[in-house]
Short mmCIF file of C-alpha atoms and ligand atoms in Angstrom, two decimals:
data_model
loop_
_atom_site.label_atom_id
_atom_site.label_comp_id
_atom_site.label_asym_id
_atom_site.label_seq_id
_atom_site.Cartn_x
_atom_site.Cartn_y
_atom_site.Cartn_z
CA MET W 1 12.78 -12.15 -2.46
CA ASN W 2 11.40 -9.01 -4.15
CA ILE W 3 7.63 -8.89 -3.82
CA ILE W 4 4.99 -6.47 -5.03
CA LEU W 5 1.79 -6.17 -2.98
CA PHE W 6 -0.79 -5.05 -5.48
CA GLY W 7 -4.44 -4.08 -5.15
CA PRO W 8 -6.96 -1.27 -4.87
CA PRO W 9 -6.87 1.36 -2.11
CA GLY W 10 -7.92 -0.18 1.19
CA ALA W 11 -7.51 -3.79 0.05
CA GLY W 12 -5.16 -4.48 2.96
CA LYS W 13 -1.74 -4.05 1.32
CA GLY W 14 -0.26 -2.04 4.19
CA THR W 15 -1.71 -4.36 6.83
CA GLN W 16 -0.30 -7.46 5.16
CA ALA W 17 3.03 -5.81 4.32
CA GLU W 18 3.57 -5.03 8.00
CA ILE W 19 2.99 -8.69 9.00
CA ILE W 20 4.80 -10.37 6.11
CA CYS W 21 7.92 -8.23 6.29
CA GLN W 22 8.45 -9.47 9.85
CA LYS W 23 7.88 -13.10 8.87
CA LEU W 24 10.27 -12.86 5.91
CA ASN W 25 12.68 -10.47 7.65
CA ILE W 26 12.78 -8.01 4.76
CA PRO W 27 11.75 -4.35 4.77
CA THR W 28 8.54 -2.89 3.36
CA VAL W 29 8.93 0.01 0.99
CA SER W 30 5.66 1.95 0.86
CA THR W 31 5.52 4.98 -1.43
CA GLY W 32 2.32 6.12 0.31
CA ALA W 33 4.04 6.07 3.73
CA VAL W 34 7.12 7.88 2.38
CA LEU W 35 4.91 10.56 0.78
CA ARG W 36 2.83 11.03 3.96
CA GLU W 37 6.02 11.43 6.02
CA ALA W 38 7.40 13.94 3.49
CA MET W 39 4.11 15.88 3.60
CA LYS W 40 4.15 15.89 7.41
CA ASN W 41 7.71 17.25 7.41
CA GLY W 42 7.02 19.77 4.62
CA THR W 43 9.97 18.59 2.50
CA PRO W 44 10.18 19.62 -1.20
CA THR W 45 8.88 16.15 -2.17
CA GLY W 46 6.05 16.49 0.35
CA LEU W 47 5.08 19.88 -1.01
CA LYS W 48 5.04 18.53 -4.56
CA ALA W 49 2.95 15.49 -3.56
CA LYS W 50 0.36 17.11 -1.26
CA GLN W 51 -2.15 18.33 -3.87
CA TYR W 52 -2.18 14.97 -5.67
CA VAL W 53 -2.47 12.79 -2.54
CA GLU W 54 -5.23 14.89 -1.00
CA ALA W 55 -7.22 14.82 -4.25
CA GLY W 56 -6.83 11.04 -4.61
CA GLU W 57 -4.72 11.37 -7.75
CA LEU W 58 -1.36 9.84 -8.57
CA VAL W 59 1.82 11.75 -7.78
CA PRO W 60 3.88 12.20 -11.00
CA ASP W 61 5.88 9.12 -12.00
CA ALA W 62 9.23 10.96 -11.84
CA VAL W 63 8.69 11.90 -8.17
CA VAL W 64 7.80 8.40 -6.94
CA THR W 65 10.37 6.66 -9.14
CA ALA W 66 13.12 8.83 -7.63
CA ILE W 67 11.93 7.89 -4.11
CA ILE W 68 12.04 4.19 -4.98
CA LYS W 69 15.46 4.39 -6.63
CA ASP W 70 16.98 6.00 -3.53
CA ARG W 71 15.24 3.67 -1.09
CA LEU W 72 16.11 0.41 -2.91
CA SER W 73 19.78 1.35 -2.93
CA GLU W 74 19.90 1.31 0.90
CA PRO W 75 21.71 -1.64 2.53
CA ASP W 76 18.62 -3.14 4.24
CA CYS W 77 17.10 -3.80 0.80
CA ALA W 78 20.04 -5.96 -0.31
CA ASN W 79 18.26 -9.25 0.58
CA GLY W 80 14.86 -8.32 -0.79
CA TYR W 81 11.85 -6.17 0.00
CA ILE W 82 8.10 -5.82 -0.21
CA LEU W 83 6.88 -3.02 -2.46
CA ASP W 84 3.56 -1.60 -1.19
CA GLY W 85 1.91 0.90 -3.53
CA PHE W 86 4.61 0.84 -6.23
CA PRO W 87 4.50 0.47 -9.18
CA ARG W 88 1.11 2.05 -9.90
CA THR W 89 1.45 2.84 -13.61
CA ILE W 90 3.03 1.07 -16.58
CA PRO W 91 5.83 3.72 -16.79
CA GLN W 92 6.63 3.06 -13.08
CA ALA W 93 6.85 -0.70 -13.77
CA GLU W 94 9.10 -0.02 -16.75
CA ALA W 95 11.28 2.24 -14.59
CA LEU W 96 11.64 -0.63 -12.10
CA ASP W 97 12.74 -2.94 -14.94
CA ALA W 98 15.20 -0.27 -16.11
CA MET W 99 16.74 -0.20 -12.59
CA GLY W 100 17.53 -3.90 -13.07
CA VAL W 101 15.07 -5.00 -10.36
CA LYS W 102 13.95 -8.63 -10.64
CA ILE W 103 10.47 -9.18 -9.22
CA ASP W 104 9.75 -12.68 -7.85
CA ALA W 105 6.00 -12.36 -7.23
CA VAL W 106 3.12 -9.92 -7.54
CA LEU W 107 0.51 -10.63 -4.86
CA SER W 108 -2.80 -9.17 -5.96
CA ILE W 109 -5.25 -8.62 -3.09
CA GLU W 110 -8.77 -8.46 -4.55
CA LEU W 111 -11.67 -6.58 -2.93
CA SER W 112 -14.89 -5.05 -4.29
CA ASP W 113 -15.32 -1.26 -4.46
CA GLU W 114 -18.23 -1.51 -2.02
CA GLU W 115 -16.13 -3.26 0.65
CA ILE W 116 -13.32 -0.75 0.10
CA VAL W 117 -15.54 2.26 0.81
CA ASN W 118 -16.77 0.54 3.97
CA ARG W 119 -13.26 -0.31 5.17
CA LEU W 120 -11.70 3.06 4.53
CA SER W 121 -14.42 4.94 6.39
CA ASN W 122 -13.38 3.14 9.60
CA ARG W 123 -9.60 3.15 9.09
CA ARG W 124 -7.45 5.00 11.59
CA LEU W 125 -3.70 5.61 11.48
CA CYS W 126 -1.27 6.32 14.26
CA GLY W 127 -0.28 9.97 13.87
CA VAL W 128 3.18 9.18 15.23
CA CYS W 129 4.38 5.81 13.83
CA GLY W 130 1.87 5.42 10.98
CA ALA W 131 0.55 1.97 12.05
CA SER W 132 -2.81 1.21 10.42
CA TYR W 133 -5.94 0.08 12.31
CA HIS W 134 -9.66 -0.42 11.75
CA LEU W 135 -12.23 0.62 14.35
CA LEU W 136 -14.12 -2.69 13.99
CA TYR W 137 -11.85 -5.28 12.37
CA ASN W 138 -8.41 -4.32 13.67
CA PRO W 139 -9.01 -2.11 16.71
CA THR W 140 -6.49 -0.84 19.25
CA LYS W 141 -7.14 -1.39 22.96
CA ASP W 142 -9.08 1.90 23.29
CA ASN W 143 -9.51 2.98 19.61
CA VAL W 144 -7.95 6.33 20.56
CA HIS W 145 -4.24 5.49 20.93
CA CYS W 146 -1.81 3.31 19.00
CA ASP W 147 -1.06 -0.07 20.66
CA LYS W 148 2.53 0.06 19.39
CA CYS W 149 3.71 3.53 20.44
CA GLY W 150 0.82 5.19 22.30
CA GLY W 151 0.47 7.91 19.62
CA GLU W 152 -2.96 9.39 18.95
CA LEU W 153 -5.01 7.85 16.13
CA ILE W 154 -5.93 10.07 13.18
CA THR W 155 -8.06 9.78 10.03
CA ARG W 156 -6.26 10.10 6.69
CA LYS W 157 -7.46 13.12 4.71
CA ASP W 158 -7.69 10.98 1.58
CA ASP W 159 -10.11 8.58 3.35
CA ASP W 160 -12.86 11.19 2.92
CA PRO W 161 -15.57 9.30 0.91
CA LYS W 162 -15.38 11.71 -2.07
CA VAL W 163 -11.61 11.31 -2.29
CA VAL W 164 -11.96 7.51 -1.94
CA MET W 165 -14.22 7.47 -5.03
CA ASN W 166 -11.54 9.38 -6.93
CA ARG W 167 -8.82 6.98 -5.71
CA LEU W 168 -10.92 4.05 -6.94
CA ASP W 169 -11.38 5.67 -10.38
CA THR W 170 -7.64 6.32 -10.52
CA TYR W 171 -6.94 2.71 -9.55
CA HIS W 172 -9.23 1.25 -12.22
CA SER W 173 -7.99 3.52 -15.01
CA GLN W 174 -4.25 3.75 -14.30
CA THR W 175 -3.17 0.96 -11.94
CA GLU W 176 -5.33 -2.07 -12.74
CA PRO W 177 -3.78 -2.41 -16.25
CA LEU W 178 -0.56 -3.41 -14.48
CA LYS W 179 -2.13 -6.78 -13.70
CA ALA W 180 -1.97 -7.68 -17.40
CA PHE W 181 1.61 -6.35 -17.56
CA TYR W 182 2.74 -8.73 -14.77
CA ASN W 183 0.42 -11.56 -15.84
CA ALA W 184 2.27 -11.62 -19.15
CA LYS W 185 5.43 -12.30 -17.11
CA GLY W 186 3.66 -15.10 -15.16
CA LEU W 187 4.18 -13.33 -11.83
CA VAL W 188 0.65 -12.61 -10.57
CA LYS W 189 -0.79 -14.59 -7.65
CA THR W 190 -4.28 -13.64 -6.51
CA VAL W 191 -5.66 -13.71 -2.97
CA SER W 192 -9.10 -12.68 -1.73
CA GLY W 193 -9.03 -9.55 0.39
CA SER W 194 -12.36 -10.28 2.04
CA ASP W 195 -11.03 -13.01 4.36
CA THR W 196 -9.75 -12.21 7.85
CA ILE W 197 -6.33 -10.62 8.25
CA PRO W 198 -4.65 -13.88 9.50
CA GLU W 199 -6.29 -15.94 6.72
CA ILE W 200 -4.99 -13.56 4.05
CA THR W 201 -1.50 -13.73 5.56
CA ARG W 202 -1.68 -17.55 5.40
CA HIS W 203 -2.77 -17.45 1.75
CA ILE W 204 -0.01 -15.02 0.81
CA LEU W 205 2.68 -17.09 2.52
CA ALA W 206 1.34 -20.24 0.83
CA GLU W 207 1.46 -18.51 -2.57
CA LEU W 208 5.07 -17.51 -1.83
CA GLY W 209 5.89 -21.12 -0.89
CA THR W 210 7.13 -20.11 2.59
P1 AP5 Z 301 -1.15 4.54 -0.42
O1 AP5 Z 301 -0.80 4.90 0.94
O2 AP5 Z 301 -0.33 3.53 -1.14
O3 AP5 Z 301 -2.69 4.20 -0.45
P2 AP5 Z 301 -3.54 3.08 -1.22
O4 AP5 Z 301 -2.90 2.24 -2.24
O5 AP5 Z 301 -4.71 3.85 -1.68
O6 AP5 Z 301 -3.77 2.05 -0.15
P3 AP5 Z 301 -4.21 2.28 1.28
O7 AP5 Z 301 -3.05 2.63 2.14
O8 AP5 Z 301 -5.41 3.20 1.33
O9 AP5 Z 301 -4.82 0.86 1.62
P4 AP5 Z 301 -4.13 -0.54 1.90
O10 AP5 Z 301 -4.37 -1.45 0.73
O11 AP5 Z 301 -2.73 -0.40 2.38
O12 AP5 Z 301 -5.10 -1.02 3.06
P5 AP5 Z 301 -4.86 -1.10 4.64
O13 AP5 Z 301 -3.95 -2.23 4.95
O14 AP5 Z 301 -4.56 0.24 5.23
O15 AP5 Z 301 -1.15 5.86 -1.36
C1 AP5 Z 301 -1.76 7.06 -0.95
C2 AP5 Z 301 -1.59 8.11 -2.04
O16 AP5 Z 301 -0.20 8.37 -2.26
C3 AP5 Z 301 -2.14 7.72 -3.43
O17 AP5 Z 301 -3.53 7.97 -3.55
C4 AP5 Z 301 -1.28 8.61 -4.34
O18 AP5 Z 301 -1.75 9.93 -4.32
C5 AP5 Z 301 0.09 8.57 -3.65
N1 AP5 Z 301 0.94 7.47 -4.14
C6 AP5 Z 301 1.40 6.42 -3.42
N2 AP5 Z 301 2.15 5.62 -4.18
C7 AP5 Z 301 2.17 6.17 -5.43
C8 AP5 Z 301 2.74 5.77 -6.66
N3 AP5 Z 301 3.46 4.64 -6.78
N4 AP5 Z 301 2.54 6.57 -7.73
C9 AP5 Z 301 1.84 7.72 -7.64
N5 AP5 Z 301 1.25 8.15 -6.49
C10 AP5 Z 301 1.41 7.37 -5.39
O19 AP5 Z 301 -6.35 -1.55 5.07
C11 AP5 Z 301 -7.44 -0.66 4.97
C12 AP5 Z 301 -8.32 -0.78 6.23
O20 AP5 Z 301 -8.91 -2.07 6.29
C13 AP5 Z 301 -7.52 -0.62 7.53
O21 AP5 Z 301 -8.35 0.03 8.45
C14 AP5 Z 301 -7.24 -2.06 7.98
O22 AP5 Z 301 -7.10 -2.19 9.39
C15 AP5 Z 301 -8.49 -2.78 7.46
N6 AP5 Z 301 -8.23 -4.15 7.03
C16 AP5 Z 301 -7.12 -4.62 6.38
N7 AP5 Z 301 -7.27 -5.94 6.09
C17 AP5 Z 301 -8.51 -6.29 6.56
C18 AP5 Z 301 -9.25 -7.51 6.56
N8 AP5 Z 301 -8.77 -8.62 5.99
N9 AP5 Z 301 -10.48 -7.51 7.11
C19 AP5 Z 301 -11.00 -6.39 7.68
N10 AP5 Z 301 -10.35 -5.20 7.71
C20 AP5 Z 301 -9.11 -5.15 7.16
#
């Protein structure tokens, strides 16, 4: 099953992808996570991406499309995958079509801008394994270290409120039009992002018929 998790920044795509990929036993491919890792390691891709990510703008289509093409050709993607954060523009969706990828479902997680700003201000990431937490709604045992690997929790630079506003503008102008693109193919299934994390997982799995 090839699934796209779609939605605004902070809607819960990464959180749900992490849970659902274990339930369905398929990998998650997150362009945001790949870019953050590349930035951390100072690779050529990371250096190209840094200015865009930190400003809350989209990395050029050619850069992210190349990442996806490489990643989807790896053996663990042979039985399906969850795409988190890709595609984000119509040209990216067209590039996916041109790769011969058949999408089975686009799960759109819906959340208001106001709730997004509130959620992202309390998000923390593990600086080592990248696991995502929330100080109030999805805390670790001590809200200082990661429950999975013990790494220290950090705040993402692009969760600065000014950058979040820019990410929301970018989402509404460049990414939201993709909903119509996939609606025309009859693939979009909508779930509310304001329910609890387990409730959203249940709704997604029900929409997928699993
Ligand atoms: P990316 O990493 O993809 O960021 P995003 O789409 O902005 O999404 P987020 O990771 O911020 O949020 P999320 O929806 O995963 O929410 P989460 O589960 O963490 O991209 C980052 C940047 O990389 C982009 O801005 C761009 O520059 C670049 N980029 C990436 N892909 C690209 C592409 N294809 N093209 C071009 N550029 C690209 O949840 C948020 C918080 O809420 C967490 O704290 C979580 O614990 C909490 N939470 C989750 N669910 C719930 C719930 N139900 N109730 C309460 N709290 C919850």
